[in-house]
Coordinates of C-alpha atoms and ligand atoms in Angstrom, one line a residue:
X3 CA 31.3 -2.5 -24.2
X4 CA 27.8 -4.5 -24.5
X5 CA 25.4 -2.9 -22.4
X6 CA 23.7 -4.3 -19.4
X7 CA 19.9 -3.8 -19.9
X8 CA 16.8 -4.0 -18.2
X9 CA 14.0 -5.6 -20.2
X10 CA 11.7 -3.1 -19.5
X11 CA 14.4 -0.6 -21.8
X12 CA 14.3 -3.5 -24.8
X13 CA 12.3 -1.3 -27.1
X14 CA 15.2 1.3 -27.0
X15 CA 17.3 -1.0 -27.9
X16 CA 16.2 -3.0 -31.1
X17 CA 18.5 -4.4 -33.6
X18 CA 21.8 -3.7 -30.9
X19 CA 23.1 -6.1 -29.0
X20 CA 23.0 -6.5 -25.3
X21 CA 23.2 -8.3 -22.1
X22 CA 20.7 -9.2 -19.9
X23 CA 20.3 -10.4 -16.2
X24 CA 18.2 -12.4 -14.3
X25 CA 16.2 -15.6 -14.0
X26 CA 14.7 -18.5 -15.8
X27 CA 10.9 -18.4 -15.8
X28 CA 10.7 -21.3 -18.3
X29 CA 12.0 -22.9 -21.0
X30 CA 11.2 -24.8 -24.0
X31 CA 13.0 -27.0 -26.4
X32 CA 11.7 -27.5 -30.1
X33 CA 14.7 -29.1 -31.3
X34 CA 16.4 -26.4 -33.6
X35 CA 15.5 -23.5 -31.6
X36 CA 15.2 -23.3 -27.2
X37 CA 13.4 -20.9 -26.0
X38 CA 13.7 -19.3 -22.4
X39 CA 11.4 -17.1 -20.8
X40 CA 13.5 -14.6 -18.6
X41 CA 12.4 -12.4 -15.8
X42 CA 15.2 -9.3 -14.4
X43 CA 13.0 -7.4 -12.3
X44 CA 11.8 -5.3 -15.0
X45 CA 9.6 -7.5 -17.0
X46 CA 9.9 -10.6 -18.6
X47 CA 11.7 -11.3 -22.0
X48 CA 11.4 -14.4 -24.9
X49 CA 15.1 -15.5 -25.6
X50 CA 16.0 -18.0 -28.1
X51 CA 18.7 -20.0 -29.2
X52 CA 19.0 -21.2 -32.6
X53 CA 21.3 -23.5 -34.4
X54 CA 21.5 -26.2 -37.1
X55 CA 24.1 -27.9 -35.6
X56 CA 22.8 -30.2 -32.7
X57 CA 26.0 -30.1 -31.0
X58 CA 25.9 -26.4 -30.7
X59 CA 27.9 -25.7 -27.7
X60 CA 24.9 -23.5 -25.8
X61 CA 22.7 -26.2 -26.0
X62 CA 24.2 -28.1 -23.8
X63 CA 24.2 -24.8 -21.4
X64 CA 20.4 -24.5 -22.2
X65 CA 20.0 -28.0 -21.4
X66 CA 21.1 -27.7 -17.8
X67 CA 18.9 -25.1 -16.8
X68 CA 16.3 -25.2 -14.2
X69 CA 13.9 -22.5 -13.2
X70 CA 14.4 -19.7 -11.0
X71 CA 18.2 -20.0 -11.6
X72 CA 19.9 -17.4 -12.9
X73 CA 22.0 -16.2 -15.4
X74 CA 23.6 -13.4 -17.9
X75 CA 22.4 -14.0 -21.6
X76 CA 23.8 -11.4 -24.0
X77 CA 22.4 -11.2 -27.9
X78 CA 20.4 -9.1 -30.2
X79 CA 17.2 -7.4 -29.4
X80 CA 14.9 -8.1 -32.0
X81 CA 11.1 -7.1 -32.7
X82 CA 8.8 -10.0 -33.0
X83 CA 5.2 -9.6 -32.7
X84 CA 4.9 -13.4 -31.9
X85 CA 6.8 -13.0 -28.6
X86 CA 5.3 -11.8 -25.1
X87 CA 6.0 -7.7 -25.3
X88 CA 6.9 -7.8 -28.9
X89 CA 11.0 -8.1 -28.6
X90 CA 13.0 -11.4 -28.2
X91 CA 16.4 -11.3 -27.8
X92 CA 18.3 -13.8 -29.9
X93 CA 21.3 -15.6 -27.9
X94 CA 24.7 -15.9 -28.6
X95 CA 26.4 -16.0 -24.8
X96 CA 24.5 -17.7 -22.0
X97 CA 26.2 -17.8 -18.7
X98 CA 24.9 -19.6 -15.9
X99 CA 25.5 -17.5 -12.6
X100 CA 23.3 -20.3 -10.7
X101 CA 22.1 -23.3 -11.6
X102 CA 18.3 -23.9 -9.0
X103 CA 17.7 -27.5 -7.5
X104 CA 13.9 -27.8 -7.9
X105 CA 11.9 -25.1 -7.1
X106 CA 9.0 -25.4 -4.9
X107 CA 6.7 -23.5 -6.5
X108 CA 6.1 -25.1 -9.0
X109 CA 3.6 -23.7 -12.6
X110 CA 0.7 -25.6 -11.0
X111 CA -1.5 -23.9 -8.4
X112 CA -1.1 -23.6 -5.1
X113 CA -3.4 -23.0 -2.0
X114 CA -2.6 -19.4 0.2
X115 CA -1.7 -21.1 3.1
X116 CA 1.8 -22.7 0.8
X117 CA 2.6 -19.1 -1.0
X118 CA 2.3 -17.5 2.3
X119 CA 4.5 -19.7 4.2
X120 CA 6.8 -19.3 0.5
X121 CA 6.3 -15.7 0.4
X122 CA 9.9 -14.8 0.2
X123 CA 9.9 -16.8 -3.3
X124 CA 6.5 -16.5 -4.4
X125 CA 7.2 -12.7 -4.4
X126 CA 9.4 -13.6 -8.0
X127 CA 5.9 -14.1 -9.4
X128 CA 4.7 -12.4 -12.7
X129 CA 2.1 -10.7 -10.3
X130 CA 4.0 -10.0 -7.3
X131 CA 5.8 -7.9 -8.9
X132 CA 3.5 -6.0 -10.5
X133 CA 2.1 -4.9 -7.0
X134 CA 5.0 -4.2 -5.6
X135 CA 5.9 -1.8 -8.4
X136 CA 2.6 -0.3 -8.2
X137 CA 3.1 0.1 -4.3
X138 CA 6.3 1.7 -4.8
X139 CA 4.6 4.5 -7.6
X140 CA 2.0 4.8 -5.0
X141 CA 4.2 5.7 -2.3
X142 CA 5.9 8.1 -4.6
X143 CA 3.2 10.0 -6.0
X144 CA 2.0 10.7 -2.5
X145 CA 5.1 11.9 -1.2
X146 CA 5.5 14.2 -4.7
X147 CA 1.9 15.3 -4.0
X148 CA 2.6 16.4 -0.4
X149 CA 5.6 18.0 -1.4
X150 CA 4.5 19.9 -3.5
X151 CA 1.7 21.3 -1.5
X152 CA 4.1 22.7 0.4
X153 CA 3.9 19.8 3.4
X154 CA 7.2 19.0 5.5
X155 CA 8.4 15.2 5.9
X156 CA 9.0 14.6 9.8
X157 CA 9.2 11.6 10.6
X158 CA 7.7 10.4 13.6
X159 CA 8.7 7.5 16.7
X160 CA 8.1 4.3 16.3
X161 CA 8.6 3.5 20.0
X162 CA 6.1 5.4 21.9
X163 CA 5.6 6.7 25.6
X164 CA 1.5 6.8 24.9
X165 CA -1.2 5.7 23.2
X166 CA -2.7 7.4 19.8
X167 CA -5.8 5.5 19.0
X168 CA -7.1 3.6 22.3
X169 CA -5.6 0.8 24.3
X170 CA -7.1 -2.2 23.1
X171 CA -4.8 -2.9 20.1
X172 CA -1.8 -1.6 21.7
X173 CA 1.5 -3.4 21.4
X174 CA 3.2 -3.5 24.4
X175 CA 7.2 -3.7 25.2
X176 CA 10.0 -3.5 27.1
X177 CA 11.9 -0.2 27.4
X178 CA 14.7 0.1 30.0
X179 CA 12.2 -0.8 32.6
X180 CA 9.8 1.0 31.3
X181 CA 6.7 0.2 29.2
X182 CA 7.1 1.8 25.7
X183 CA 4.3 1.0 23.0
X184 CA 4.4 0.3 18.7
X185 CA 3.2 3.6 17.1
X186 CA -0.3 3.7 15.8
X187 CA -0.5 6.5 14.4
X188 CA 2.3 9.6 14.0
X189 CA -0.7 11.9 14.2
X190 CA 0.4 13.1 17.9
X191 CA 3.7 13.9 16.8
X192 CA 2.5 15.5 13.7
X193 CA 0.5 17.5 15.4
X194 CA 3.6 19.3 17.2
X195 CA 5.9 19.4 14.2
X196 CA 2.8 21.0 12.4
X197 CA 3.2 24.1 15.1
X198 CA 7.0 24.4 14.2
X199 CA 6.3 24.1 10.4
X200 CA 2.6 24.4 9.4
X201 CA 2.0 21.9 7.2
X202 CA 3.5 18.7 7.8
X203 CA 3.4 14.5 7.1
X204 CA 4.6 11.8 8.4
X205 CA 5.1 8.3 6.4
X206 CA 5.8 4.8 8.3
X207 CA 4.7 1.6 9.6
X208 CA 2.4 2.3 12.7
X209 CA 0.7 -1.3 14.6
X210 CA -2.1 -2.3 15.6
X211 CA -2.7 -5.4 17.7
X212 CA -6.2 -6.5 15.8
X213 CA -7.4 -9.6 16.6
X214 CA -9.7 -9.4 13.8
X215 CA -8.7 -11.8 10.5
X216 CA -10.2 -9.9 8.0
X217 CA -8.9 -9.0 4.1
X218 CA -8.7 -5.8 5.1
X219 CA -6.7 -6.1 8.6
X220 CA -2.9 -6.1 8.8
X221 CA -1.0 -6.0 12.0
X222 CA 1.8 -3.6 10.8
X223 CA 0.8 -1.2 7.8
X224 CA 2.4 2.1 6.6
X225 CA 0.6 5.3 7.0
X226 CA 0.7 8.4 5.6
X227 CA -0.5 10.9 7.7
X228 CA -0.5 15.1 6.7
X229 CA -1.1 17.4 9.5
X230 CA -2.0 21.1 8.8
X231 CA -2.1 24.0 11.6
X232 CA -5.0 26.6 10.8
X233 CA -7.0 23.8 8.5
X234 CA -10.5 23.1 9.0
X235 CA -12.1 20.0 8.3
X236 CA -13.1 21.3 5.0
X237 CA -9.8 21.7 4.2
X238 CA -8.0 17.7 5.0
X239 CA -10.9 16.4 3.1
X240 CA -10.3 18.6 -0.2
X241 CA -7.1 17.8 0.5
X242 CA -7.7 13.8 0.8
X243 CA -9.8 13.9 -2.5
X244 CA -6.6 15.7 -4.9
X245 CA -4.4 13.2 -3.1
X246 CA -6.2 10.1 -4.2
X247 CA -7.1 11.7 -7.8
X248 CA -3.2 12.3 -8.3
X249 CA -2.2 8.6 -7.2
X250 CA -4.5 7.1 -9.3
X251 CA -3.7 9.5 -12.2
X252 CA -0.1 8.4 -11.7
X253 CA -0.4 5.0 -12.1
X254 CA -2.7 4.8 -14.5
X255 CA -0.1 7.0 -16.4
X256 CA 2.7 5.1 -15.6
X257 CA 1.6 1.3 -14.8
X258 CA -0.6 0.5 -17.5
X259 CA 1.2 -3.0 -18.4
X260 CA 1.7 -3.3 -14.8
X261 CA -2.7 -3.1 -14.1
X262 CA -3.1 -5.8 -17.3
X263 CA -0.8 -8.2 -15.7
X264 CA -2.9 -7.9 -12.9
X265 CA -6.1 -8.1 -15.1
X266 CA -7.0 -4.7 -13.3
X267 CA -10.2 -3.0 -15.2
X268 CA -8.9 0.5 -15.5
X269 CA -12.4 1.8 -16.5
X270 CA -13.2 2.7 -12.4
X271 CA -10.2 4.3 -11.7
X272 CA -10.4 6.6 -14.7
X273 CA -13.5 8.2 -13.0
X274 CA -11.1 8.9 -9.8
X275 CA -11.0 12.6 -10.4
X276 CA -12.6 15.1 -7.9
X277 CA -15.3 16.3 -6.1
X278 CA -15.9 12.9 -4.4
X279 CA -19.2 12.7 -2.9
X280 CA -19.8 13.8 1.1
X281 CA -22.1 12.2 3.6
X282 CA -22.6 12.8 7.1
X283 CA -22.7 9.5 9.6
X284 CA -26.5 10.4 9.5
X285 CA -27.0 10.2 6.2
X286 CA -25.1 7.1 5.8
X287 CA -27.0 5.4 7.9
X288 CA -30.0 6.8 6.8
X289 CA -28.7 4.6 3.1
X290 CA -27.5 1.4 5.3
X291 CA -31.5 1.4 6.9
X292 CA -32.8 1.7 3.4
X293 CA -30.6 -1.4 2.3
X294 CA -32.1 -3.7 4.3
X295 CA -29.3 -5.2 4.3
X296 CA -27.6 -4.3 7.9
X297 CA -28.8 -4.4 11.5
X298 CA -25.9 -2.0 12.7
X299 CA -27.7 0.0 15.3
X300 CA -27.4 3.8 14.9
X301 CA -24.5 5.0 16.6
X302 CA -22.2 2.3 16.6
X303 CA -19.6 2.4 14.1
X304 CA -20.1 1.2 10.1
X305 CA -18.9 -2.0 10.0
X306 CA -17.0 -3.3 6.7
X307 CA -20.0 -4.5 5.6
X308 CA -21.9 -1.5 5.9
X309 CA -19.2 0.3 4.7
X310 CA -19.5 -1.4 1.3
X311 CA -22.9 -0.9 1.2
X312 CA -23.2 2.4 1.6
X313 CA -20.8 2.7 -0.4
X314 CA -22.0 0.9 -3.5
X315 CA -24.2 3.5 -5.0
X316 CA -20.9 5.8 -5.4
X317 CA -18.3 5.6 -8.3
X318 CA -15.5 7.2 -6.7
X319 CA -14.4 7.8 -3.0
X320 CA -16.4 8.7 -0.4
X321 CA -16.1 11.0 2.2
X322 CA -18.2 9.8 5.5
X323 CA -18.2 12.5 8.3
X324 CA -19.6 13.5 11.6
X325 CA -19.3 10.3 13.4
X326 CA -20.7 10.4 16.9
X327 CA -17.8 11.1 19.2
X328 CA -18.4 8.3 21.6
X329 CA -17.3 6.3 18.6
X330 CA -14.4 8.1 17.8
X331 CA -11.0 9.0 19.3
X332 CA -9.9 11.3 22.5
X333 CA -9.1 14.3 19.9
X334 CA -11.1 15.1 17.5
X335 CA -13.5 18.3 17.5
X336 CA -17.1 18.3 18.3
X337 CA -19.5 19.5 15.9
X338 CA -20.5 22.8 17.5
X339 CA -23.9 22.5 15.5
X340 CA -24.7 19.1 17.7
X341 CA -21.5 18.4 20.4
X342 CA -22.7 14.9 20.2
X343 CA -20.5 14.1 17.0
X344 CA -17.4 15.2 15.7
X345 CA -15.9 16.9 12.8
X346 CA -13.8 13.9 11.3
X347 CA -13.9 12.2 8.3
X348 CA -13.9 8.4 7.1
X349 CA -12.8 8.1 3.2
X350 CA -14.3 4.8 1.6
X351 CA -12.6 3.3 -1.3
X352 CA -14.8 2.7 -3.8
X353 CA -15.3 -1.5 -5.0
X354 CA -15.7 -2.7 -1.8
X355 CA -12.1 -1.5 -0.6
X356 CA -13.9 -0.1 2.9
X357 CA -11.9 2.6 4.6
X358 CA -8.7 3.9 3.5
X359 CA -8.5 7.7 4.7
X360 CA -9.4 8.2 8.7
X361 CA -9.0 12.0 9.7
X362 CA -10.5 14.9 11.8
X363 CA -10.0 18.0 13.0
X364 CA -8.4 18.5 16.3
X365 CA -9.1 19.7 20.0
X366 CA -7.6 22.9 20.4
X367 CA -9.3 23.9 23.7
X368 CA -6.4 22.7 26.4
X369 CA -9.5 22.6 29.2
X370 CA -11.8 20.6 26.6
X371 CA -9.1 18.3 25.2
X372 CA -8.2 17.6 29.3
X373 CA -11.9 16.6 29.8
X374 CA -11.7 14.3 26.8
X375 CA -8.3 12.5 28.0
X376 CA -10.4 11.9 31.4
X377 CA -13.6 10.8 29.5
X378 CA -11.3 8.0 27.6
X379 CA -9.6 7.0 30.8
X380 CA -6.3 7.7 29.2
X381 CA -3.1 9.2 32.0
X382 CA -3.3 13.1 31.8
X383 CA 0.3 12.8 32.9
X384 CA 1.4 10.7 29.7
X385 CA 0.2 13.5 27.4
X386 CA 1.4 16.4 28.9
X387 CA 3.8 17.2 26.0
X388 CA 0.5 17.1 23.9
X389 CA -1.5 19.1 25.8
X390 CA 1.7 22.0 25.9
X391 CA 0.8 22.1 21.8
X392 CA -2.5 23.7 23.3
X393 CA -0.5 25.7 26.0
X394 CA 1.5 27.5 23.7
X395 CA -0.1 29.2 20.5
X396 CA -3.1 26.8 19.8
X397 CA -4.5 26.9 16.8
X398 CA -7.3 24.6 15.2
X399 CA -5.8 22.3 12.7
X400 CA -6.8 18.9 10.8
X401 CA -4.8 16.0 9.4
X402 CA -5.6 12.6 8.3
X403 CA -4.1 9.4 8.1
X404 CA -4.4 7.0 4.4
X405 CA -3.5 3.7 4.9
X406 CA -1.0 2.3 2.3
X407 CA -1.6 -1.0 2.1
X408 CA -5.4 -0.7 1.5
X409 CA -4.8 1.5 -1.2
X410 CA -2.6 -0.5 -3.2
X411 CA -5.7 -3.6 -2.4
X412 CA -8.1 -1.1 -4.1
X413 CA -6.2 0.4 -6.9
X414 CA -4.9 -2.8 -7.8
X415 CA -7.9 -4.8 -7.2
X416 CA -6.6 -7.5 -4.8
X417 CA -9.0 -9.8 -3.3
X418 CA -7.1 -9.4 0.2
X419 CA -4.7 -7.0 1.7
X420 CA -1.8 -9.9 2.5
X421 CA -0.7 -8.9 -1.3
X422 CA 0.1 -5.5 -0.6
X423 CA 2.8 -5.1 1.0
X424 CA 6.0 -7.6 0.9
X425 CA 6.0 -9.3 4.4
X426 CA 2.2 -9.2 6.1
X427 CA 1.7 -9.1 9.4
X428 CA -1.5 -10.8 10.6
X429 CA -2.7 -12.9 13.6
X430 CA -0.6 -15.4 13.6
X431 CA 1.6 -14.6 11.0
X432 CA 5.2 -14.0 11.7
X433 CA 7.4 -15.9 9.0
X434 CA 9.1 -15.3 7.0
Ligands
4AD528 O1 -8.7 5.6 11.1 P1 -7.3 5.4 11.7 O2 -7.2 4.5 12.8 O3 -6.8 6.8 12.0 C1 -5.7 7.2 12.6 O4 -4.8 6.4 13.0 C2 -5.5 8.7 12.8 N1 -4.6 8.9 13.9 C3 -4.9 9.2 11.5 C4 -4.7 10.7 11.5 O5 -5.7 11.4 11.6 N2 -3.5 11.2 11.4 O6 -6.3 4.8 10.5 C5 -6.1 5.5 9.3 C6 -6.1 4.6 8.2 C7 -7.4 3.8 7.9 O7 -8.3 4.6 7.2 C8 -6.8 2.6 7.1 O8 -6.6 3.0 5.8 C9 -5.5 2.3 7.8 O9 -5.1 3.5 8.4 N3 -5.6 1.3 8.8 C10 -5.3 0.0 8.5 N4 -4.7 -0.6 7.4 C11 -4.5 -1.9 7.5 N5 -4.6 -2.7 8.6 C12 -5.1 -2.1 9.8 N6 -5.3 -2.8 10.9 C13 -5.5 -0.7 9.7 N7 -6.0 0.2 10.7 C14 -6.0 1.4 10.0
MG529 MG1 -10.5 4.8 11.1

């Protein structure tokens, strides 16, 4: 039996022979010897074909490929410090599986407006899939971080009765007659499957209706969000800063080749490790006035902007806290040093990545929390299961939310979210 390979395996595998799968990147003829630059997924591997005889039967084979089709190539892995990765694999079987018509992305550049409308086929690039493996370690070191702390995967609704985080980016749809609205946020639900198990998460796409077209904006994005019962504010945010540290560690232990084909500079994310500086709104604003550089007027929110200013004398994250509460959603806790803010906590990726962590603690007070539902103008009569959390056995407890695709921008350096994650959602961005 020859075994199937991935190219990422090759070193493993020097001097055997083997078969390999996948797709033409390019290929090159200099007479004597082709040359084919394969892609499986993996990574990307030289192959070659050499022969005297110019009527060698898998030139002809080699002569009707195209890129991006694909095919099984089977030969001997051998080191050569000439070739991309240092292993070539030298051809002896090449078997078309399917032969491309002319792709349409060609080697030349193209303009975002073309990849985006290709994005099914520009995600095949070198670089795409780079971040997409680098999304998938990043989703997996934070669900190994969480479970080892102990937290509880419950998943949460996508469809909801309510809203989580105001009404003005609320997606709205039909449900049986009723209305039903696109989660955004599983903090609520969190909340109550933190009273049946402490300490809890929940990971999936939540929405938000943004009209804004920004590089930091999606429509749909994936959130993580932990919720803890007896946790203070303190606590989230120590929490938020060993969860960031271990996601960086991991894939700077794991995706070094993967950073380099993104041209990542690794040196910043090396200095990830905690504490992480803490500010309160105050003081950041006290930075943003000294900037000159902002006419944000104190007590409205930071801006992105502002955010990255404030941000820029910082080498690792930065926790933000005590917003003012009119700024901030129905349930988090006032400050009960000044009730006029609250106890949450904005995380700011460092590099101009803005905010990536949003998280408080919560309302445990059932009267208080009613007042607040009031003061928002939201339907007492909607969140009656929520207020029952504070019925029964209320307890003060935190959580936070850490926005996936945001992440992945900063730790792989993208220049704009749309890269992140495999299909964006934007304004006006449904296909593919
Ligand atoms: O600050 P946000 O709105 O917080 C919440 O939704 C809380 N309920 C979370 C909680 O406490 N359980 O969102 C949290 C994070 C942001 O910091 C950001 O990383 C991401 O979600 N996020 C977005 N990412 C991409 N596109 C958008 N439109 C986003 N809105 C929020
Ligand atoms: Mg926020």
């Amino acid at each position: 039996m020859i075994p199937w390979i991935s190219i990422r395996d090759a070193a493993a595998y020097a001097g055997r022979h083997v078969e390999l799968r996948g797709w033409i990147i390019n290929q090159r003829d200099s007479g004597r010897i082709k040359f084919m630059l394969i892609r499986d997924g993996s990574g990307t591997m030289q192959a070659t074909i050499w022969s005297k005889d110019p009527d060698f039967p898998l030139f002809q084979t080699f002569a009707r490929l195209t890129q991006e089709s694909s095919l099984k190539v089977r030969g001997t892995i051998q080191a050569d410090p000439r070739a991309p990765g240092g292993f070539e694999l030298q051809v002896d079987h090449l078997e078309p599986v399917h032969i491309a018509p002319e792709y349409p992305i060609a080697r030349k550049s193209h303009g975002t407006a073309f990849l985006m409308k290709h994005r099914h086929l520009w995600l095949r690039s070198q670089r795409q899939t780079a971040i997409l493996r680098i999304r998938a370690a990043i989703i997996r070191a934070i669900r190994d971080f969480m479970d080892s702390r102990g937290f509880v995967l419950t998943d949460a609704p996508i469809l909801t009765g309510n809203a989580a985080e105001g009404t003005t980016t609320l997606f709205e749809t039909k449900y049986f007659g009723e209305s039903a609205y696109l989660s955004q946020s599983g903090q609520l639900y969190a909340e109550a499957t933190a009273m049946a198990l402490g300490k809890v998460y929940t990971f999936g796409p939540t929405f938000r209706a943004e009209k804004s077209k920004t590089r930091r904006h999606l429509i749909e994005f994936w959130m993580m969000e932990p919720e803890w019962a007896f946790a203070e504010l303190s606590d989230v945010i120590d929490l938020s800063e060993h969860l960031l540290a271990a996601v960086v560690a991991r894939v700077l232990d794991k995706h070094r080749e993967d950073l380099k084909i993104l041209e990542r500079d690794t040196a910043p994310l090396e200095k990830i490790v905690p504490p992480f500086p803490r500010i309160t709104y105050d003081e950041a604003f006290e930075l943003l006035k000294a900037s000159g550089e902002s006419d944000t007027p104190y007590g409205e929110d930071l801006g992105g902007t502002d955010e990255t200013i404030v941000s820029k004398s910082f080498d690792r994250p930065l926790a933000i806290t005590h917003y003012p509460a009119d700024i901030k959603a129905f349930y988090m806790q006032p400050d009960a040093a000044d009730p006029k803010k609250v106890l949450c906590v904005d995380v700011i990726a460092p590099e101009g990545y803005g905010e990536i962590i949003g998280g408080s603690q919560r309302i445990h007070d059932l009267e208080l929390l009613e007042q607040k539902i009031r003061e928002h103008g939201l339907s007492e009569e909607v969140f009656q299961w929520y207020l029952d959390l504070r019925r029964f056995g209320s307890v003060p407890h935190s959580g936070f939310g850490l926005g996936i695709e945001r992440t992945v921008a900063w730790i792989c350096k993208l220049p704009h979210i749309r890269e992140s994650i495999p299909f964006p959602r934007m304004l006006y961005n449904l296909y593919p």
